[in-house]
XYZ file of N, CA, C and O in Angstrom:
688
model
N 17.592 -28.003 -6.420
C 17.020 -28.442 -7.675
C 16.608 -27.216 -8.473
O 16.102 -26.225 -7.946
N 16.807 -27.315 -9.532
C 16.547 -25.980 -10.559
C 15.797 -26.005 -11.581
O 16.161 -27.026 -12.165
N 14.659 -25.352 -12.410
C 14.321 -25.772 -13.424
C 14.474 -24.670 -14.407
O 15.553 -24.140 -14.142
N 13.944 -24.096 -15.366
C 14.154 -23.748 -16.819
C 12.998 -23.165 -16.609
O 12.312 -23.739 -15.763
N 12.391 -21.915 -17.239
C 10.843 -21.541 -17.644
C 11.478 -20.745 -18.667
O 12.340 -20.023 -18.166
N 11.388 -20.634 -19.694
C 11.577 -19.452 -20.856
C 13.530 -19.319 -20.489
O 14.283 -20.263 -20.251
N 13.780 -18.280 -20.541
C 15.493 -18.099 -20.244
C 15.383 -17.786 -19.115
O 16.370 -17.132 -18.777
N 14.391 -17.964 -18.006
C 15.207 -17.978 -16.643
C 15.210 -18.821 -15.869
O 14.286 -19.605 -16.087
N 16.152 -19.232 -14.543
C 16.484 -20.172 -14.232
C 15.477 -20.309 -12.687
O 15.383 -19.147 -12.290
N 14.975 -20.926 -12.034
C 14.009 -21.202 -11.271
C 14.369 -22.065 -10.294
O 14.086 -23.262 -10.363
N 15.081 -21.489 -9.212
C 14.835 -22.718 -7.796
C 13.216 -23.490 -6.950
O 12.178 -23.061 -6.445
N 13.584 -24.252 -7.105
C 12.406 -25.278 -6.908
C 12.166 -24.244 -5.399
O 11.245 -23.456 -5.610
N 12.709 -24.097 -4.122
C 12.575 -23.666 -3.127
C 12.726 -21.701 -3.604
O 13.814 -21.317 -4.032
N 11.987 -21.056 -3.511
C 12.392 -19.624 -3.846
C 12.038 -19.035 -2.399
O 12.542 -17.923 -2.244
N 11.455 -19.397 -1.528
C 11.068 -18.316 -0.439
C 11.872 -19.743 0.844
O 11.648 -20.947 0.968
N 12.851 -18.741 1.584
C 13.121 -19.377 2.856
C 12.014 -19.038 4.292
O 11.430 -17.955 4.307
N 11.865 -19.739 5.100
C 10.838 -20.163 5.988
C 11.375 -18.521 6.556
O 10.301 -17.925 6.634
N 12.411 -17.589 6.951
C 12.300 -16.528 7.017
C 11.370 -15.382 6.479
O 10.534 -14.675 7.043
N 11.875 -15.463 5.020
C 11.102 -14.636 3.661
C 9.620 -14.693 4.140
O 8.914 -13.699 4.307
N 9.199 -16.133 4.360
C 7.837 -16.480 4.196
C 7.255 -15.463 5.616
O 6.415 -14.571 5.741
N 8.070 -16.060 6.397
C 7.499 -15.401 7.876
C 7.370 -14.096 7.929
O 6.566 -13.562 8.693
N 8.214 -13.376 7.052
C 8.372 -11.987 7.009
C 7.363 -11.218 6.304
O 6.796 -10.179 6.640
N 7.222 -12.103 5.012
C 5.807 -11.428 4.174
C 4.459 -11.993 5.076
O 3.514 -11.220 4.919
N 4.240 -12.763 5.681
C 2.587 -12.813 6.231
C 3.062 -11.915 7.586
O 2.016 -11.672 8.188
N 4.106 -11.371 8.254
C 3.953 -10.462 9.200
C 3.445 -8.801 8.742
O 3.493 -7.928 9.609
N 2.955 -8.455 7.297
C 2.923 -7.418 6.877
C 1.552 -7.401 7.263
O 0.783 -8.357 7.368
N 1.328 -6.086 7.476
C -0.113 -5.572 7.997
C -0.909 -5.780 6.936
O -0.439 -5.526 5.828
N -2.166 -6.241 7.035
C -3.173 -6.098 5.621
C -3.251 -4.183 5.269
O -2.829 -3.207 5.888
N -3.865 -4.323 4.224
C -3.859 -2.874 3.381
C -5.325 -2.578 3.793
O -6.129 -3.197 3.095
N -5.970 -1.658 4.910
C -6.915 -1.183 4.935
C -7.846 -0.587 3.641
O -7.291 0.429 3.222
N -8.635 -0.781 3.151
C -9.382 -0.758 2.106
C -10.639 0.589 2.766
O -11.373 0.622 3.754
N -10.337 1.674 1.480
C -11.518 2.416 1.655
C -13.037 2.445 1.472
O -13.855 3.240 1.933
N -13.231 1.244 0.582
C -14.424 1.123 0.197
C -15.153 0.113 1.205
O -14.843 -1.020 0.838
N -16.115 0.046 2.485
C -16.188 -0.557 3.456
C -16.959 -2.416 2.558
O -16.780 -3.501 3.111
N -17.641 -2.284 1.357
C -17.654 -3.693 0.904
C -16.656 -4.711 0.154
O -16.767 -5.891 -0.179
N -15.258 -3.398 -0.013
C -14.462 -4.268 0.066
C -13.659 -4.857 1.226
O -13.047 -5.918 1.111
N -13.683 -4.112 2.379
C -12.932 -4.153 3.475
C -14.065 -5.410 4.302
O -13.658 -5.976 5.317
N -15.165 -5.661 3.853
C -15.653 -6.523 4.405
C -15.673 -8.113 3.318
O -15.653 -9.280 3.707
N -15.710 -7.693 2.200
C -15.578 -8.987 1.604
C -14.006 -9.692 1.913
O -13.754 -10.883 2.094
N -13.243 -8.746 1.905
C -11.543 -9.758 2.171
C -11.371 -9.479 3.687
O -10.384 -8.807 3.986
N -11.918 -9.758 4.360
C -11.874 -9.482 5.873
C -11.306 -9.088 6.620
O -10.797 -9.884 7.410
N -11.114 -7.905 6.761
C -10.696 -6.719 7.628
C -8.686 -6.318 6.702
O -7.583 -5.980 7.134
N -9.256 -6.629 5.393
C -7.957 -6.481 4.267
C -7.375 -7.060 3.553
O -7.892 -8.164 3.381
N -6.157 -6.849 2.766
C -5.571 -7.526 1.913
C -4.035 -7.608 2.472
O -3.486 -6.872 3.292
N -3.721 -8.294 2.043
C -2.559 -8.858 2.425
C -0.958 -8.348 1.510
O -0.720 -8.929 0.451
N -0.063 -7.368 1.973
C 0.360 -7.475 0.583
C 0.902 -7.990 -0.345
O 1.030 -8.866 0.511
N 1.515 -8.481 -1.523
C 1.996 -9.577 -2.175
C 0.992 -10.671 -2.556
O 1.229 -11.708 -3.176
N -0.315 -10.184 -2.005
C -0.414 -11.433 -2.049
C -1.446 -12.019 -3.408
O -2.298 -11.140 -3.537
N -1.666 -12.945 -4.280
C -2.527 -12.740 -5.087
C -4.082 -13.301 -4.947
O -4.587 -14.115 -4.174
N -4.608 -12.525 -6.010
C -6.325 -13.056 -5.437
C -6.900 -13.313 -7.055
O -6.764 -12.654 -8.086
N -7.509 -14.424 -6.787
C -8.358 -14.979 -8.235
C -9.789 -14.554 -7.935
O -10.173 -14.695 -6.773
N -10.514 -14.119 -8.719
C -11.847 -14.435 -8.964
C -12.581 -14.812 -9.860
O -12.293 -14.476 -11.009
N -13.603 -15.519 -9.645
C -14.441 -16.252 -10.521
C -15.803 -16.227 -10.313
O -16.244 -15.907 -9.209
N -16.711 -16.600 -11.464
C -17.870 -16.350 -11.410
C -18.777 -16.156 -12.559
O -18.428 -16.323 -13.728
N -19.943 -15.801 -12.180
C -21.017 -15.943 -13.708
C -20.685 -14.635 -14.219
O -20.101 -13.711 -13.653
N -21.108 -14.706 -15.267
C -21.016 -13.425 -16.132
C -21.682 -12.354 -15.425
O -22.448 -12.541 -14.480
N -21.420 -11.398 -15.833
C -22.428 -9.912 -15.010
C -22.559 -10.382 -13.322
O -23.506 -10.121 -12.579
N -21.812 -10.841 -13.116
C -22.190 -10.983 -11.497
C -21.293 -10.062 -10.579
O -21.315 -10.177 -9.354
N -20.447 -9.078 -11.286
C -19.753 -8.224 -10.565
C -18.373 -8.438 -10.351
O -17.830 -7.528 -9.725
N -17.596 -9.453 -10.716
C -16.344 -9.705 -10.515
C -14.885 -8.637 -11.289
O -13.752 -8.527 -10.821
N -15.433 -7.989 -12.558
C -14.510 -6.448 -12.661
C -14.692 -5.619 -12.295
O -14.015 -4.593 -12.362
N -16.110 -5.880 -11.558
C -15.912 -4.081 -10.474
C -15.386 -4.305 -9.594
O -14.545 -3.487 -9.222
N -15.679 -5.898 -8.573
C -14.970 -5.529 -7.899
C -13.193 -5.377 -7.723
O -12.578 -4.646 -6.947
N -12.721 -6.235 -8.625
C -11.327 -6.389 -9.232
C -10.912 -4.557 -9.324
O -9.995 -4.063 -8.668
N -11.629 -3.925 -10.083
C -11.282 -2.519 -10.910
C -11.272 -1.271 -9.375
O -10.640 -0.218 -9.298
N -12.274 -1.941 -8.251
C -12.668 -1.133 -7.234
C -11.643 -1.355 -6.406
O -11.044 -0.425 -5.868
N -11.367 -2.505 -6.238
C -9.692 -3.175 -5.175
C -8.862 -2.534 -5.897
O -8.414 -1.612 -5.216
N -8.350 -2.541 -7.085
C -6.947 -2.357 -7.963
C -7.534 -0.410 -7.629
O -6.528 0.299 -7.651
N -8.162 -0.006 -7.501
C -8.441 1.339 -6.966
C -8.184 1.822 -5.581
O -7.553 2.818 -5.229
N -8.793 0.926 -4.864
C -8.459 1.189 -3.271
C -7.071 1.208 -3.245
O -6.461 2.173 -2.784
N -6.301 -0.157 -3.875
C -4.663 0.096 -3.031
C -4.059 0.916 -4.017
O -2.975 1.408 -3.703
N -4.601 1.219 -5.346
C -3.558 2.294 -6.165
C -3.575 3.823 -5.395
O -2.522 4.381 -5.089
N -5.079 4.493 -5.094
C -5.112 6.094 -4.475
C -4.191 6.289 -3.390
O -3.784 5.533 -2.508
N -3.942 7.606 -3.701
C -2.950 7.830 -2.614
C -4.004 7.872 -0.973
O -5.234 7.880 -0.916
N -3.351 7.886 -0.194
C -3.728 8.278 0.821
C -4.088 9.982 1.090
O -5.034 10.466 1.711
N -3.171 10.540 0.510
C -3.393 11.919 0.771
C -2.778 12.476 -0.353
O -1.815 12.005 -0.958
N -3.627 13.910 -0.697
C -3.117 14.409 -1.880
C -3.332 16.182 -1.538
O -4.423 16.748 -1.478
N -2.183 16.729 -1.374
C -1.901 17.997 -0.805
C -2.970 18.126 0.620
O -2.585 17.388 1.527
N -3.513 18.474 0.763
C -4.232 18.877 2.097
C -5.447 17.991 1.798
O -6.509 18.356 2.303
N -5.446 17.060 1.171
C -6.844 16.465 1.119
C -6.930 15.061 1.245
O -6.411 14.257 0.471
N -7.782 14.720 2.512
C -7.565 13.350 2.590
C -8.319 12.139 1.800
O -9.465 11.825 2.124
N -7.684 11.532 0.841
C -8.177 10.440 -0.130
C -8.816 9.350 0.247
O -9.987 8.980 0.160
N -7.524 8.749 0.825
C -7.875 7.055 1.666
C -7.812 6.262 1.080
O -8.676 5.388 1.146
N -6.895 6.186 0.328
C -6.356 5.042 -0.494
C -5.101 4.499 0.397
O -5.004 4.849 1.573
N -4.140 3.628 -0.209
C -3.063 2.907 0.601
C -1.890 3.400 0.049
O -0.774 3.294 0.557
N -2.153 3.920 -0.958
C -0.605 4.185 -1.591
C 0.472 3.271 -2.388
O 1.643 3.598 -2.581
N 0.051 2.436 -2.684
C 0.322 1.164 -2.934
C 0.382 0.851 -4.608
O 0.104 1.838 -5.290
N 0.707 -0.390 -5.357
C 0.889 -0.526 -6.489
C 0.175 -2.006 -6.931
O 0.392 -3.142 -6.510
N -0.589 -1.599 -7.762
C -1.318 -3.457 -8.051
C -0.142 -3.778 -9.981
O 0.639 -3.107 -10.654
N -0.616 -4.850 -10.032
C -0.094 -6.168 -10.660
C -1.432 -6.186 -11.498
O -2.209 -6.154 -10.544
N -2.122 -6.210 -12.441
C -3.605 -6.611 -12.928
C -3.160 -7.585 -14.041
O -2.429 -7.146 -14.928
N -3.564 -8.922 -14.057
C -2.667 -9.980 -14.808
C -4.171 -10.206 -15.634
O -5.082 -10.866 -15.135
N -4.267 -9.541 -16.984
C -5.592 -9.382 -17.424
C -5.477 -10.473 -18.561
O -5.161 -10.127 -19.699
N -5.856 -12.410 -18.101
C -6.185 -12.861 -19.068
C -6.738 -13.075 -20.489
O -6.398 -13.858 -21.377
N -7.266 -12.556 -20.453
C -8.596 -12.384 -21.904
C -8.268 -11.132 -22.706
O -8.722 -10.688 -23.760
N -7.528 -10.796 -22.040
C -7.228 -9.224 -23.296
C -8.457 -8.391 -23.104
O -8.896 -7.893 -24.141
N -9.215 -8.092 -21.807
C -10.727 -7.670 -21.842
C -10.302 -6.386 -20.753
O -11.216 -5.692 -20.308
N -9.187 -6.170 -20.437
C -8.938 -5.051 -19.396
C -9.660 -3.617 -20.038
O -9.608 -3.496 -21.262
N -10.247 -2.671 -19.339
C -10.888 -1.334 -19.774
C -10.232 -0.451 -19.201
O -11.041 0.186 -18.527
N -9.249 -0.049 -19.078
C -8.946 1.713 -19.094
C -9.571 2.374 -18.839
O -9.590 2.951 -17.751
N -10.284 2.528 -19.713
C -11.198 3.456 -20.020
C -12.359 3.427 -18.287
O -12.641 4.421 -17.619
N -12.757 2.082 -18.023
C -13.224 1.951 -16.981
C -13.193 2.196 -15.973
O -14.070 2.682 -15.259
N -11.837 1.800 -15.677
C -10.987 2.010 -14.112
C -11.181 3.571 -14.266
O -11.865 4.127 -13.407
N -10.369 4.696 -15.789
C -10.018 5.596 -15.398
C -11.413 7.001 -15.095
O -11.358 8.148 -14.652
N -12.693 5.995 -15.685
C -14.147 6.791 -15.123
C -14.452 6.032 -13.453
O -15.472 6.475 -12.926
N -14.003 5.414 -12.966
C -14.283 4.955 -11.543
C -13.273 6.200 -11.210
O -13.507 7.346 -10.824
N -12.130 5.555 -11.498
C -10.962 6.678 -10.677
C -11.278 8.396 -10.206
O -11.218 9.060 -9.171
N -11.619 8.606 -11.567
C -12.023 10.206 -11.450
C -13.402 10.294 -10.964
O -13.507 11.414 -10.463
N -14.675 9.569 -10.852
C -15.271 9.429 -9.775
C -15.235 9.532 -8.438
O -15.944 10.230 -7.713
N -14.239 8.686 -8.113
C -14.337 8.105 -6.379
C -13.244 9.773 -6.333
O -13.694 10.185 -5.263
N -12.279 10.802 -6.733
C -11.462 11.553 -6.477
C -12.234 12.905 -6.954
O -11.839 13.967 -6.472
N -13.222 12.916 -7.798
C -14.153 14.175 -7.728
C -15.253 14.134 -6.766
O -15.714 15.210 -6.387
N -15.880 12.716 -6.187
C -16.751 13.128 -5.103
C -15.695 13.087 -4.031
O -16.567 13.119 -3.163
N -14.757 13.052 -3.437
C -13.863 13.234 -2.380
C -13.433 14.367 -2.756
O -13.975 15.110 -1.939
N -12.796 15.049 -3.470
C -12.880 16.529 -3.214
C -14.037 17.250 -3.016
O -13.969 18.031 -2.067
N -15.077 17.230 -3.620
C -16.736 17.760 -3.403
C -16.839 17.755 -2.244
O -17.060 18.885 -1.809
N -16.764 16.721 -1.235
C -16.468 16.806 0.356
C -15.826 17.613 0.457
O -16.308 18.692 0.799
N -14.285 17.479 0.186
C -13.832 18.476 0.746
C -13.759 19.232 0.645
O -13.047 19.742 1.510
N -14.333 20.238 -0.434
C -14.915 21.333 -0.711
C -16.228 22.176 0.338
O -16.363 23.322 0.768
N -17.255 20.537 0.460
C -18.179 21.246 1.459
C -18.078 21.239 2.709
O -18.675 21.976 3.494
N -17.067 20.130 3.028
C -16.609 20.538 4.225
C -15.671 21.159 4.865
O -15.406 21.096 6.066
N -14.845 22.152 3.510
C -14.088 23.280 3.911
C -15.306 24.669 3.835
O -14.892 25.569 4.566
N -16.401 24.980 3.286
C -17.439 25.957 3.328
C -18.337 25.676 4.758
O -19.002 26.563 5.293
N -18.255 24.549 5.175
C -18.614 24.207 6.922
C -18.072 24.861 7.738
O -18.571 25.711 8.474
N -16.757 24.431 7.653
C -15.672 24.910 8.583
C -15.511 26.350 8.530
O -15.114 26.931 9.540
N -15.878 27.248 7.050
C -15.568 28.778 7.320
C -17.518 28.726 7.424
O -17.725 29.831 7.926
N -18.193 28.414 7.329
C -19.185 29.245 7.663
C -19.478 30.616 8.391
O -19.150 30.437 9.564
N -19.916 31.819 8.238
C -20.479 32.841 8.696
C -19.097 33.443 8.705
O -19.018 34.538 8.148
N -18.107 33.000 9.170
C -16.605 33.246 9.456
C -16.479 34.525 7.561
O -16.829 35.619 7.118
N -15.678 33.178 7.159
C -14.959 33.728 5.655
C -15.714 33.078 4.504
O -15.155 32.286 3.746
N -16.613 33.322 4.420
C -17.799 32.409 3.202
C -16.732 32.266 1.848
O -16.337 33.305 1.319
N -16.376 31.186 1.423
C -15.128 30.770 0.090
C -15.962 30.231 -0.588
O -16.216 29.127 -0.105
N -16.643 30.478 -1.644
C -17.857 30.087 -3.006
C -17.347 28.689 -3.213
O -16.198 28.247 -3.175
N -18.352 28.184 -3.414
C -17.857 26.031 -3.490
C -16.763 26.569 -5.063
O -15.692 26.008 -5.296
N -17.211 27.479 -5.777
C -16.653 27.472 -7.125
C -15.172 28.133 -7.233
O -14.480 28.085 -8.250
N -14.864 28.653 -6.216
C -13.499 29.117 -5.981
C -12.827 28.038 -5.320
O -11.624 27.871 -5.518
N -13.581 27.169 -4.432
C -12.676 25.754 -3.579
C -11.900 25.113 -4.967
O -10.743 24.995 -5.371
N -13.432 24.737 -5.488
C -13.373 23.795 -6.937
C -12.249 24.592 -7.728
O -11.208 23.936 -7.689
N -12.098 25.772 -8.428
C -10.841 25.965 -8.744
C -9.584 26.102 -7.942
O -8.594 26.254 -8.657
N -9.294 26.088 -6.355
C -8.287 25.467 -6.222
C -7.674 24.293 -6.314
O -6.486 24.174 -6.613
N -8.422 23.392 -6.071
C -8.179 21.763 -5.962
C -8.468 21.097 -7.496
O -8.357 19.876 -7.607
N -8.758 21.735 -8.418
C -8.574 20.930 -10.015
C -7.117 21.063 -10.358
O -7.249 21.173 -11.576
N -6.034 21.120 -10.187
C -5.088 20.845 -10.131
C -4.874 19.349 -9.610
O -4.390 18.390 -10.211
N -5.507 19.463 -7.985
C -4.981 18.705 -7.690
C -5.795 17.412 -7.912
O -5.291 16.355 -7.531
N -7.140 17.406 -8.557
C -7.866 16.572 -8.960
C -7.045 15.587 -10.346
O -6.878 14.368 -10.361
N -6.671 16.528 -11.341
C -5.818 16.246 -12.249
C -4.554 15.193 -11.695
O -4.542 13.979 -11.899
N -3.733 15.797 -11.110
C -2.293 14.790 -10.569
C -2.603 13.860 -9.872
O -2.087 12.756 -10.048
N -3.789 14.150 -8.634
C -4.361 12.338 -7.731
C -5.015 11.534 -8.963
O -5.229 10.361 -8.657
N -5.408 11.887 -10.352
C -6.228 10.814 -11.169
C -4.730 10.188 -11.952
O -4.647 9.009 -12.298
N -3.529 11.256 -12.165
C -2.835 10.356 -12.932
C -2.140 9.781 -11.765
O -1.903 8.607 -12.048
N -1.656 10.090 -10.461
C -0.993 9.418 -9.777
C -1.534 8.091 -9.656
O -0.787 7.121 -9.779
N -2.792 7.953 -9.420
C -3.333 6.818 -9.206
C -3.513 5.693 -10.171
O -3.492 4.578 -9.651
N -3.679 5.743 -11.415
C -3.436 4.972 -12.425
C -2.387 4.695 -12.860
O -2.161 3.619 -13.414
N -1.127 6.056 -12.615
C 0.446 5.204 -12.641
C 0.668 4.383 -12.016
O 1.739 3.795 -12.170
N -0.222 3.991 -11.064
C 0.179 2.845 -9.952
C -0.026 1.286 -10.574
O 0.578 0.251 -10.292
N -0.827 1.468 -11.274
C -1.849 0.497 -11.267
C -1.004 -0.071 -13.206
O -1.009 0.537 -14.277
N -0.464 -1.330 -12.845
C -0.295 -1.847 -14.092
C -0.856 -2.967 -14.496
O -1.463 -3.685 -13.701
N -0.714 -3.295 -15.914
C -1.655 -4.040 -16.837
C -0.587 -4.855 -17.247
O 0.525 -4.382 -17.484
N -0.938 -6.437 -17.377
C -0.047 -7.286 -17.598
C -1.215 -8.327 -18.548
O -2.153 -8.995 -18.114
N -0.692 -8.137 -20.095
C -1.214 -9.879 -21.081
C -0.629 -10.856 -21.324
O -0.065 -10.946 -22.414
N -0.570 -11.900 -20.395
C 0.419 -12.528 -20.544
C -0.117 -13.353 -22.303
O -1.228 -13.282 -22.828
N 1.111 -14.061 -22.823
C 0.830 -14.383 -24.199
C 0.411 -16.210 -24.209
O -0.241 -16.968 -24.926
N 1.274 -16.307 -22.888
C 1.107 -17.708 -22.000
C 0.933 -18.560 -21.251
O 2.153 -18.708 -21.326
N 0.602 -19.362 -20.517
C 0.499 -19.935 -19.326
C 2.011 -19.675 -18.488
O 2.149 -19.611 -17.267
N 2.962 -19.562 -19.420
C 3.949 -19.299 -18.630
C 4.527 -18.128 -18.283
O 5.042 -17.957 -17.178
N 4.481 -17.149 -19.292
C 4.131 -15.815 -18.241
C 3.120 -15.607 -17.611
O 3.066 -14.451 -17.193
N 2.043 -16.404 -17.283
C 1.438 -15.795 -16.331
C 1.864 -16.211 -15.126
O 1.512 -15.703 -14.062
N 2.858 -17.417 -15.285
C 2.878 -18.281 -14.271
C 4.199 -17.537 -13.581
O 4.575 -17.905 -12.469
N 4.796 -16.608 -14.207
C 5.974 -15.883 -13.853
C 5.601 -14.518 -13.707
O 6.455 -13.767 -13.235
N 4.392 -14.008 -14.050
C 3.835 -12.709 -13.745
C 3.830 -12.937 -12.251
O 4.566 -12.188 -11.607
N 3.125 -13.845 -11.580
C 2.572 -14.471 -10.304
C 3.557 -14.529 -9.856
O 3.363 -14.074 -8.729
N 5.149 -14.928 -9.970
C 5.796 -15.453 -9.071
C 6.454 -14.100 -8.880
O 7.313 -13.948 -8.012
């Protein structure tokens, strides 16, 4: 059976009992931020989609903006370990209310205090040894601060749908 949505054509059945079996055998996506790794329980799934809802100001685009963060960072970025998944989100931003601007001050947040670590815990490791000024670390790794902030937001795309029916085909 087939149906019509806009110009494309739509089998009523799209996933065979294989397909299906194959996508819930995928490992969940370990999450760096431990209140997200505890609110979706012990991960996310991939493919898979998640709604949220709720009162106003009650936290539902941070945490949306903080997830669409966890699986966009890389895992590793030259010698420095991130802890992100490496991964690519979908952000299907109803309301036309998506911030940029938001995500991309979280982003460079959560990737300037993770280098700062690893900054002080490369001046740990040489202690008394080869003393390296936190301000010489810091100018090696702003490079790489720069490329993990755009890598990570190339990941991460923005979708308005205009309709119920692209959204309903964003989803599928």
């Amino acid at each position: 059976t087939q149906s019509t949505w806009g110009n494309r054509e739509h089998s009523m059945f799209d996933e065979t009992a294989f397909d299906a079996f194959r996508r819930v055998q995928l490992k969940p996506l370990r999450l760096p931020f431990p209140f997200l790794q505890a609110a979706f329980n012990n991960g996310i799934h991939p493919n898979h989609s998640i709604e949220v809802s709720g009162f106003s100001g009650s936290g539902k685009t941070q945490m949306l903006l903080s997830l669409a963060l966890s699986i966009a960072l890389p895992e590793k970025h030259g010698d420095i370990h991130i802890g992100g998944c490496n991964g690519s989100v979908l952000f299907i931003d109803m309301e036309g209310h998506f911030d940029a601007f938001r995500l991309m001050t979280l982003t460079e947040g959560y990737i300037r205090t993770t280098i700062h670590d690893h900054v002080e815990q490369t001046n740990t490791n040489h202690n008394n040894i080869d003393e390296i000024s936190e301000e010489a670390l810091i100018q090696q790794v702003m490079p790489t601060y720069s490329e993990a902030v755009r890598e990570t937001l190339s990941r991460i795309h923005v979708m308005r749908p205009r309709s119920t029916l692209e959204s309903i085909a964003a989803i599928r």
